[in-house]
PDB file of C-alpha atoms in Angstrom:
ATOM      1  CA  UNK E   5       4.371 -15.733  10.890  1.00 95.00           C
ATOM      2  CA  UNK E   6       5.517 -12.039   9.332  1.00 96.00           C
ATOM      3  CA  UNK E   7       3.405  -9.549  11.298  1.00 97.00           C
ATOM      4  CA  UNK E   8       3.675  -5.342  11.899  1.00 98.00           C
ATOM      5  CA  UNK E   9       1.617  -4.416  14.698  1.00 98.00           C
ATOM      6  CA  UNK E  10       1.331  -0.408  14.422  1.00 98.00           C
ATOM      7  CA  UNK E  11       0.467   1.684  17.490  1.00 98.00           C
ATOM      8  CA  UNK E  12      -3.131   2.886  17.901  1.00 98.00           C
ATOM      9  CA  UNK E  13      -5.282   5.637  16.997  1.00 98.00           C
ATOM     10  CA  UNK E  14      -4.533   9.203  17.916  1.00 98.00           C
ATOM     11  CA  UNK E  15      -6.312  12.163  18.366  1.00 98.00           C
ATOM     12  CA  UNK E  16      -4.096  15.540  17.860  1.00 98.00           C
ATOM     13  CA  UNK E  17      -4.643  19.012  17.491  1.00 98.00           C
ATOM     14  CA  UNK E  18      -2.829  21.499  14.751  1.00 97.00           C
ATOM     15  CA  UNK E  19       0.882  22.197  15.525  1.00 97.00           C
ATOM     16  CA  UNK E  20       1.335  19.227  17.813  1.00 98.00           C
ATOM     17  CA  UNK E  21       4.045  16.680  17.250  1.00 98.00           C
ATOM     18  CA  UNK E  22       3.339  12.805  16.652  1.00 98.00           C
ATOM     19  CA  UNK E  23       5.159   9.455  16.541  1.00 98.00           C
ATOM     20  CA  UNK E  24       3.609   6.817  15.676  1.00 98.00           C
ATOM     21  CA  UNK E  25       5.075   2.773  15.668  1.00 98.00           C
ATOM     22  CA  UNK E  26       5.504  -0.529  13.672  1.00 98.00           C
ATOM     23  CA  UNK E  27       6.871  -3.670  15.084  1.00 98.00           C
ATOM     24  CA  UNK E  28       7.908  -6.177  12.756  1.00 98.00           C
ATOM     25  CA  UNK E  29       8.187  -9.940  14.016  1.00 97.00           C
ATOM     26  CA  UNK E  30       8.750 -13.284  12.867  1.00 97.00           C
ATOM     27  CA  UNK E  31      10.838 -12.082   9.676  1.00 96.00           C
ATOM     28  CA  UNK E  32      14.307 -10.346   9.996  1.00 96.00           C
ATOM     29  CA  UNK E  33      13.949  -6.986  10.641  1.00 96.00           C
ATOM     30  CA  UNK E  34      17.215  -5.713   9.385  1.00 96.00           C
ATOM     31  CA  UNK E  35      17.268  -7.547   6.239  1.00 95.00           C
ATOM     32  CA  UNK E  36      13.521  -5.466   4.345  1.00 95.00           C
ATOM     33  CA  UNK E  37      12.646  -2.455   3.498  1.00 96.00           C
ATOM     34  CA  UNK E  38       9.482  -1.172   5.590  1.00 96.00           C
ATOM     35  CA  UNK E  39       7.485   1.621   3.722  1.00 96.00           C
ATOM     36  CA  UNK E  40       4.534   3.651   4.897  1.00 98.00           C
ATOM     37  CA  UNK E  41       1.387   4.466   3.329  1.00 98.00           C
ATOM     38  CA  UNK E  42      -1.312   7.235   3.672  1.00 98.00           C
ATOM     39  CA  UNK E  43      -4.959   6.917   3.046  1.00 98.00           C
ATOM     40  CA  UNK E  44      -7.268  10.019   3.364  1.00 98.00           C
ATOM     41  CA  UNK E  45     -10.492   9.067   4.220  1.00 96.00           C
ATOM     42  CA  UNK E  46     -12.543   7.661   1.388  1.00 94.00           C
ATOM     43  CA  UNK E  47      -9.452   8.115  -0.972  1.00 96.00           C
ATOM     44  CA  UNK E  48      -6.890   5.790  -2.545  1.00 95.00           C
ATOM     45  CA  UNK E  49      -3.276   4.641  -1.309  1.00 97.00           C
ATOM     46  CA  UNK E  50      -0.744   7.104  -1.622  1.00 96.00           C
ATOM     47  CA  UNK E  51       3.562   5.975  -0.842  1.00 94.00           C
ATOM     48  CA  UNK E  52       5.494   8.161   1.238  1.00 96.00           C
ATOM     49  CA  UNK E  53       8.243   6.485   2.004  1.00 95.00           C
ATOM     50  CA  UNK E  54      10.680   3.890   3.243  1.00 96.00           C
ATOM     51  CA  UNK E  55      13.099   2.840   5.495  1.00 96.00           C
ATOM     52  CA  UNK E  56      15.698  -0.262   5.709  1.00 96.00           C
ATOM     53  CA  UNK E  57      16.418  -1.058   9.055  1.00 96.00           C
ATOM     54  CA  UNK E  58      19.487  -2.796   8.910  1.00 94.00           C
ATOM     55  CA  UNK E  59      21.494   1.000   8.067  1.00 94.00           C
ATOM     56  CA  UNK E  60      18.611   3.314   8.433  1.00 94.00           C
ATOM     57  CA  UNK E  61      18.309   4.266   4.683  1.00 95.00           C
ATOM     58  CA  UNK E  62      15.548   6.475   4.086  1.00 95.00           C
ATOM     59  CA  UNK E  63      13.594   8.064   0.857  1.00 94.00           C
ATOM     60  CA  UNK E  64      11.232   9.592   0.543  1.00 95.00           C
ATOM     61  CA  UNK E  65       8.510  10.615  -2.416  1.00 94.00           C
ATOM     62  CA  UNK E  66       8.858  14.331  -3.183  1.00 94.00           C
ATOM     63  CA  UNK E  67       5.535  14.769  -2.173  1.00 94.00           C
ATOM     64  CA  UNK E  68       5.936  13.600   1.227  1.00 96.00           C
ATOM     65  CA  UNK E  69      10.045  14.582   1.380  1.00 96.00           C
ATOM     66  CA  UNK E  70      10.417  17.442   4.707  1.00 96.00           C
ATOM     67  CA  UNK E  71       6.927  17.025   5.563  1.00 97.00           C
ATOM     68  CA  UNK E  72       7.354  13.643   7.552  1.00 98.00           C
ATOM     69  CA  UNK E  73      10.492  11.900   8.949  1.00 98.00           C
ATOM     70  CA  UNK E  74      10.628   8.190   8.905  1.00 98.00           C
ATOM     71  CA  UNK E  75      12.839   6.054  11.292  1.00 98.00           C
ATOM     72  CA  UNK E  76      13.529   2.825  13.124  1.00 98.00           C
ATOM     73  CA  UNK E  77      15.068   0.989  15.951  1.00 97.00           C
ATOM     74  CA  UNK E  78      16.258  -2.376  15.110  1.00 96.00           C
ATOM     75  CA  UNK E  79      17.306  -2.787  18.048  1.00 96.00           C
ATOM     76  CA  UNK E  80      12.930  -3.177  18.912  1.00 97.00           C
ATOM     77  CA  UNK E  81      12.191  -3.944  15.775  1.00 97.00           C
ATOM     78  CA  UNK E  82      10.318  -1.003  15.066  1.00 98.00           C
ATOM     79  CA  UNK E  83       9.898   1.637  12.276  1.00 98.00           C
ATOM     80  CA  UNK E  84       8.589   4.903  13.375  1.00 98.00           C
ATOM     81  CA  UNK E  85       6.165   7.614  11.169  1.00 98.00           C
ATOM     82  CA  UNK E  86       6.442  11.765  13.085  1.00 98.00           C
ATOM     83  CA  UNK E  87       5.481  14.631  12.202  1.00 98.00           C
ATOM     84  CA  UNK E  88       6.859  17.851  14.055  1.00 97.00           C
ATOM     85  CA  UNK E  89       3.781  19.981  13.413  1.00 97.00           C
ATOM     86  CA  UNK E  90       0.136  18.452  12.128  1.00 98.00           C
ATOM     87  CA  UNK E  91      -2.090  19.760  10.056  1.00 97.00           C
ATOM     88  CA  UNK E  92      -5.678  18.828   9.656  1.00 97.00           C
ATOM     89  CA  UNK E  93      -4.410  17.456   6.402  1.00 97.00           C
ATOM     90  CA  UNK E  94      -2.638  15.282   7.624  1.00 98.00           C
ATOM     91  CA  UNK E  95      -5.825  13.481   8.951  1.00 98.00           C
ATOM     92  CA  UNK E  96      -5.707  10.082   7.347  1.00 98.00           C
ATOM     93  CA  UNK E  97      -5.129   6.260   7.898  1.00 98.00           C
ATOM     94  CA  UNK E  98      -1.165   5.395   7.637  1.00 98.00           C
ATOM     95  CA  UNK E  99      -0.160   1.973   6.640  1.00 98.00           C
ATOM     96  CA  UNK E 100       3.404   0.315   7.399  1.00 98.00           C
ATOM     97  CA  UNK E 101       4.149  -2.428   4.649  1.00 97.00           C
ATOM     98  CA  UNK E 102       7.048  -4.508   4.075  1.00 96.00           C
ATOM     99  CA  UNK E 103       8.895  -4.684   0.488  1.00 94.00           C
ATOM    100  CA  UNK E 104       9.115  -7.970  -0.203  1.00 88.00           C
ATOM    101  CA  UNK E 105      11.984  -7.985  -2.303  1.00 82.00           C
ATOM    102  CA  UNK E 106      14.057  -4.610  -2.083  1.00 77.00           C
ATOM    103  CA  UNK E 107      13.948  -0.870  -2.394  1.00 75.00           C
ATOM    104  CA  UNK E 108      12.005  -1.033  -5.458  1.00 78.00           C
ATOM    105  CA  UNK E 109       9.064  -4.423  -4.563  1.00 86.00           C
ATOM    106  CA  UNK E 110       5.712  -4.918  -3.763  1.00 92.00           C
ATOM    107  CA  UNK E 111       4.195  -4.556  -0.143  1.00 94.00           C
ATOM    108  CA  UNK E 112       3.766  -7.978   0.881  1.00 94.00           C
ATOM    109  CA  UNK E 113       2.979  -8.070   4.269  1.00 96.00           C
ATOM    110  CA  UNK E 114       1.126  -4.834   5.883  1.00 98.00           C
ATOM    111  CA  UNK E 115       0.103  -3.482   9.535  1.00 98.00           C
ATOM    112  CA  UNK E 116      -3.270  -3.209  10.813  1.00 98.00           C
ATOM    113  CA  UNK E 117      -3.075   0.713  10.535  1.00 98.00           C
ATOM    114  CA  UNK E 118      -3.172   3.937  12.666  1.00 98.00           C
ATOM    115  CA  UNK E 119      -5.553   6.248  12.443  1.00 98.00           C
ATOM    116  CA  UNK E 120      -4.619   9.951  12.722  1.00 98.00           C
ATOM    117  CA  UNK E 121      -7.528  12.127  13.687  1.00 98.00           C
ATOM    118  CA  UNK E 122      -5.929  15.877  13.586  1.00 98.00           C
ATOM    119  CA  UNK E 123      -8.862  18.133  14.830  1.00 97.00           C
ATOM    120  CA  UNK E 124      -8.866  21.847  17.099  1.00 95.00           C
TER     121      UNK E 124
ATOM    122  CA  UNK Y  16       6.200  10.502 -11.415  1.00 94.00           C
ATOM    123  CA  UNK Y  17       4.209   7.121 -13.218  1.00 96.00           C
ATOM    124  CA  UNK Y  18       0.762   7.937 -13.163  1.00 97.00           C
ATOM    125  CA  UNK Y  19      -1.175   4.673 -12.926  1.00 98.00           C
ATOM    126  CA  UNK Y  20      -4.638   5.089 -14.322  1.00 98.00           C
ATOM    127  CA  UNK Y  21      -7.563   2.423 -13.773  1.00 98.00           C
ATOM    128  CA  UNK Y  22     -10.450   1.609 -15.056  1.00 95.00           C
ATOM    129  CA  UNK Y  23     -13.641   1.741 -14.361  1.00 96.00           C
ATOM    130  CA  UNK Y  24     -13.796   3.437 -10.975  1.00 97.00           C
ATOM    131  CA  UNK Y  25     -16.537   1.679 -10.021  1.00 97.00           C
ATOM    132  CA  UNK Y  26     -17.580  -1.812 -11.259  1.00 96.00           C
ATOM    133  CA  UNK Y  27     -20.692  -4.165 -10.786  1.00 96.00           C
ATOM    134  CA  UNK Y  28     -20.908  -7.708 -11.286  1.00 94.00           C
ATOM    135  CA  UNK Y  29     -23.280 -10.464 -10.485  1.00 94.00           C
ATOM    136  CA  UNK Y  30     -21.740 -13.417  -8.126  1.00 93.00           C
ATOM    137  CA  UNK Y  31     -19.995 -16.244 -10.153  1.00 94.00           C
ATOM    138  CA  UNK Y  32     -19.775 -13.724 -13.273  1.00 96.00           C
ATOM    139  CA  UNK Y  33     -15.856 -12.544 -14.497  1.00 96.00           C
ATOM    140  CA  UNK Y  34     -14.586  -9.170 -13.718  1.00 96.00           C
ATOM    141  CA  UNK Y  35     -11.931  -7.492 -15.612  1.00 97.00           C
ATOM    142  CA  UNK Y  36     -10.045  -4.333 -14.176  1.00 98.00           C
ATOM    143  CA  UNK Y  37      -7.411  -2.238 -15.976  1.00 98.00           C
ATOM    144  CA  UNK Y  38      -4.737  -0.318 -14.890  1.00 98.00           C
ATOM    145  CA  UNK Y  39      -2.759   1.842 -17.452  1.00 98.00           C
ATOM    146  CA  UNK Y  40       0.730   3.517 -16.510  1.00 98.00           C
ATOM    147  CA  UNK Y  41       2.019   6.835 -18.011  1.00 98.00           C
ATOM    148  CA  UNK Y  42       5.203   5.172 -18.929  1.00 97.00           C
ATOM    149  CA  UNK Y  43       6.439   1.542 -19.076  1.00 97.00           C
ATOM    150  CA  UNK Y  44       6.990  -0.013 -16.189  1.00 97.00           C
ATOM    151  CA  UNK Y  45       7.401  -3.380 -17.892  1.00 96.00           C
ATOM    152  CA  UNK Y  46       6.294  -6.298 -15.709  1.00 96.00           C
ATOM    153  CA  UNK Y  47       6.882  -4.495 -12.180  1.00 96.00           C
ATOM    154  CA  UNK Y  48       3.174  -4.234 -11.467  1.00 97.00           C
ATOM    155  CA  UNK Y  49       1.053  -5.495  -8.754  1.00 97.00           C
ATOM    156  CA  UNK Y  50      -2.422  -5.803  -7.980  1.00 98.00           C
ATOM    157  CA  UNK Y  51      -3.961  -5.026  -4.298  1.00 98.00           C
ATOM    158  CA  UNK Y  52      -7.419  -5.776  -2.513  1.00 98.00           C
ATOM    159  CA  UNK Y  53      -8.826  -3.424   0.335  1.00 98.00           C
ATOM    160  CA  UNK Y  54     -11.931  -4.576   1.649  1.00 97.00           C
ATOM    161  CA  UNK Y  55     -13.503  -1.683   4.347  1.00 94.00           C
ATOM    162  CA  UNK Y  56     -11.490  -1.820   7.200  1.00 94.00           C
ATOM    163  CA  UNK Y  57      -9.007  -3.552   6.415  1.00 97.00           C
ATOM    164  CA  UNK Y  58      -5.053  -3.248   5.212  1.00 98.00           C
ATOM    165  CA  UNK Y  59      -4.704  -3.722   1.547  1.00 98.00           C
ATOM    166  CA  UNK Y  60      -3.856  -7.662   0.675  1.00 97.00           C
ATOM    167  CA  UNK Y  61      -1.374  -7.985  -1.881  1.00 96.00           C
ATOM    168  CA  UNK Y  62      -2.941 -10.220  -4.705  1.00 97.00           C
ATOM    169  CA  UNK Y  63      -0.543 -10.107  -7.566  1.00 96.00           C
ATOM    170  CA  UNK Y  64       3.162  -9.232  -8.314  1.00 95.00           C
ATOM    171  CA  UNK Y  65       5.301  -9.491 -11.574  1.00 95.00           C
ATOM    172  CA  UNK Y  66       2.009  -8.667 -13.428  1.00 96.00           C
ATOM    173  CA  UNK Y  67       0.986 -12.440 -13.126  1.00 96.00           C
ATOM    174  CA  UNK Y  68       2.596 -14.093 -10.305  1.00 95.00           C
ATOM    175  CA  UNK Y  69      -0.406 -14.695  -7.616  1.00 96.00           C
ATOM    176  CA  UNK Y  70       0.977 -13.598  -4.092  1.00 94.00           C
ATOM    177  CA  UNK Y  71       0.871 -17.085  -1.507  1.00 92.00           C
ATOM    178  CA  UNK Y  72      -2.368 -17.747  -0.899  1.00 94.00           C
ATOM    179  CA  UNK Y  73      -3.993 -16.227  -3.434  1.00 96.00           C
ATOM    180  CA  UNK Y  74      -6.788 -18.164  -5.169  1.00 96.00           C
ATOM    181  CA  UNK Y  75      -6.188 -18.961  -8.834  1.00 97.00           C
ATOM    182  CA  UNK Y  76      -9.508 -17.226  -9.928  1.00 97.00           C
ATOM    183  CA  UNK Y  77      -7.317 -14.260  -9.586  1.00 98.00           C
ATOM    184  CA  UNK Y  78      -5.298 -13.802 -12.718  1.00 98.00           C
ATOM    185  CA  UNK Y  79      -3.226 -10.938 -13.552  1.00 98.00           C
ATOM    186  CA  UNK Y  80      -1.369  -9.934 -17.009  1.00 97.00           C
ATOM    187  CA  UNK Y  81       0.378  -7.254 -19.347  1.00 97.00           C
ATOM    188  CA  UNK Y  82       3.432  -5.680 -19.229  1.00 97.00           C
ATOM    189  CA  UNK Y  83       4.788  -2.220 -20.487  1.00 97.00           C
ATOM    190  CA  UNK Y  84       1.844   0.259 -20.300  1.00 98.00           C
ATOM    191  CA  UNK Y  85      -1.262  -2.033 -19.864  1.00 98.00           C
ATOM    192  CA  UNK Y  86      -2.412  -4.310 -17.488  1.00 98.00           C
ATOM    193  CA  UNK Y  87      -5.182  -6.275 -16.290  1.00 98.00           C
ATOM    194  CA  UNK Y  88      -6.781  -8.013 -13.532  1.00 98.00           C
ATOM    195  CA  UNK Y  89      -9.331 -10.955 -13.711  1.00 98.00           C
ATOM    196  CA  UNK Y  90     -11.320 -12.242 -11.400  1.00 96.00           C
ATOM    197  CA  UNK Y  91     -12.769 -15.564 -13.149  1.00 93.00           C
ATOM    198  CA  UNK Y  92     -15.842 -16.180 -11.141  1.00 91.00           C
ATOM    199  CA  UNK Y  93     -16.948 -13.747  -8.486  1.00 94.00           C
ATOM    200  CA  UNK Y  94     -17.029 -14.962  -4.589  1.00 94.00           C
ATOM    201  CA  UNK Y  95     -19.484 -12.561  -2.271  1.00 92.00           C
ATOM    202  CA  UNK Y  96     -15.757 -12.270  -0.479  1.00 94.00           C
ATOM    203  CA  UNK Y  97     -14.153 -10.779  -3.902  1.00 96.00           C
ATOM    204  CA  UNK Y  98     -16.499  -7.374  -3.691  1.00 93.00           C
ATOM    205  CA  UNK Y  99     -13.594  -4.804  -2.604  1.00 96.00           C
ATOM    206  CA  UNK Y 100     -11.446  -1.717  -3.640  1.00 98.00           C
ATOM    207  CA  UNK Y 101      -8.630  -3.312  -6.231  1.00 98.00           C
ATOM    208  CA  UNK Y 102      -5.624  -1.098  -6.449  1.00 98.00           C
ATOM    209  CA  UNK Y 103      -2.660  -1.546  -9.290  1.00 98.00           C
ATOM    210  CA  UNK Y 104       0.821   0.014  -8.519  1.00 97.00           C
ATOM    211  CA  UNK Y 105       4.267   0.517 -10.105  1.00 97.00           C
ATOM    212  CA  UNK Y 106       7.073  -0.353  -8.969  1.00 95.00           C
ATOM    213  CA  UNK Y 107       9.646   0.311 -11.714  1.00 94.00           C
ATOM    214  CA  UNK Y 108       9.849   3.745 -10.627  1.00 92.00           C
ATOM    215  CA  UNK Y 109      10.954   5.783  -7.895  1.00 87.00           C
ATOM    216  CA  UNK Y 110       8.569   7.050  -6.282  1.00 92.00           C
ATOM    217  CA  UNK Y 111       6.394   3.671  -6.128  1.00 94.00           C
ATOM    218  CA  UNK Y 112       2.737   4.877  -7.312  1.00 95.00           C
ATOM    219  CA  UNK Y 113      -0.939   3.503  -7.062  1.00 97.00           C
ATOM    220  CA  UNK Y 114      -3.376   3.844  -9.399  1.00 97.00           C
ATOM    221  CA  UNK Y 115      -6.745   5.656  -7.513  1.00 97.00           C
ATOM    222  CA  UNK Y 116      -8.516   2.051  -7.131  1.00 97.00           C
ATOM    223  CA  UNK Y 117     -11.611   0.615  -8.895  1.00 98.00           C
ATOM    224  CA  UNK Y 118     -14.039  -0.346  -6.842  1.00 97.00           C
ATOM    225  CA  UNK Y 119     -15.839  -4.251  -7.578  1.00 97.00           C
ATOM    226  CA  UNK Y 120     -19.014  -4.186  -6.509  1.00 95.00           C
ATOM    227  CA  UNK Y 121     -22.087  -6.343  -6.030  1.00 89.00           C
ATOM    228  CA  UNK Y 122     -24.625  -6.401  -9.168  1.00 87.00           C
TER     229      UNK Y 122
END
């Protein structure tokens, strides 16, 4: 069974630094593209970017490019979402999804979420 | 950027009754749409790819179709479970894109 367990909720404050985690299992890791996804509370899905595993690739949308830096470790299985310095924008609900079918595919299989609460 | 625009925003329908959502893109995407569900909560489910391939598991009262600028989802009779947040998205394009969601709701 394809599953991404993502890391849980976190409470920051502005300026501070963040990682947050997806583990992929029961697919090969190497061989998709994982993606991440913000939500804003009570707004719609917006895609920020994506990662293969197997190299590293990375791209990002413009309007998330040098804001965020996306990662992984396939050595863990694990894609990775930081920021070096929140902002209280950055408050939202962040999705992991795997592309089903290459750089440019649908998000077929998703994590649970991790809520990032970014609050003085 | 695509901009993908649906329609309504919000939608209510009565329980065993057919719901029809649209999703218009800026620019043709041909068939590289997909349809998502997000009820509260939850991750979104993908539903749809292709524009009208159903996703594994997906009932068949879900039906997608359209292609270039102008799509559609229908949901053929309404089950209480079906009253969610429906999202469409591109992906022809870089960046991928989501339309803002219509939200199905219970008449």
């Amino acid at each position: 069974e394809v599953q991404l367990v993502q890391s849980g909720a976190e409470v920051k404050k502005p300026g501070e630094s963040l990682k947050i985690s997806c583990k992929g299992s029961g697919y090969s890791f190497t061989s998709y593209w994982i993606g991440w996804v913000r939500q804003m509370p009570g707004k719609g899905l917006e895609w920020m970017g994506i990662i293969y595993p197997g190299d590293s690739d990375t791209r990002y949308s413009p309007s998330f490019q040098g804001q965020v830096t996306i990662s992984a470790d396939k050595s863990i299985s694990t894609a990775y979402l930081q920021w070096s310095s929140l902002k209280a924008s950055d408050t939202a609900m962040y999705y992991c999804a795997r592309h089903g079918g290459g750089v440019s595919s649908t998000l077929d299989y998703w994590g649970q979420g991790t809520l990032v609460t970014v609050s003085s | 950027e695509i901009v993908m625009t649906q329609s309504p925003a919000t939608l209510s329908v009565s329980p065993g009754e057919r719901a029809t959502l649209s999703c218009r893109a800026s620019q043709s995407v041909s068939s590289n749409l997909a349809w998502y569900q997000q009820k509260p909560g939850q991750a979104p489910r993908l539903l749809i790819y292709g524009a009208s391939t159903r996703a594994t598991g997906i009932p068949a009262r879900f039906s997608g179709s359209g292609s270039g600028t102008e799509f559609t989802l229908t949901i053929s009779s309404l089950q209480s479970e079906d009253f969610a947040v429906y999202y469409c998205q591109q992906y022809n394009n870089w960046p991928l894109t989501f339309g803002q969601g219509t939200k199905l709701e219970i008449k």
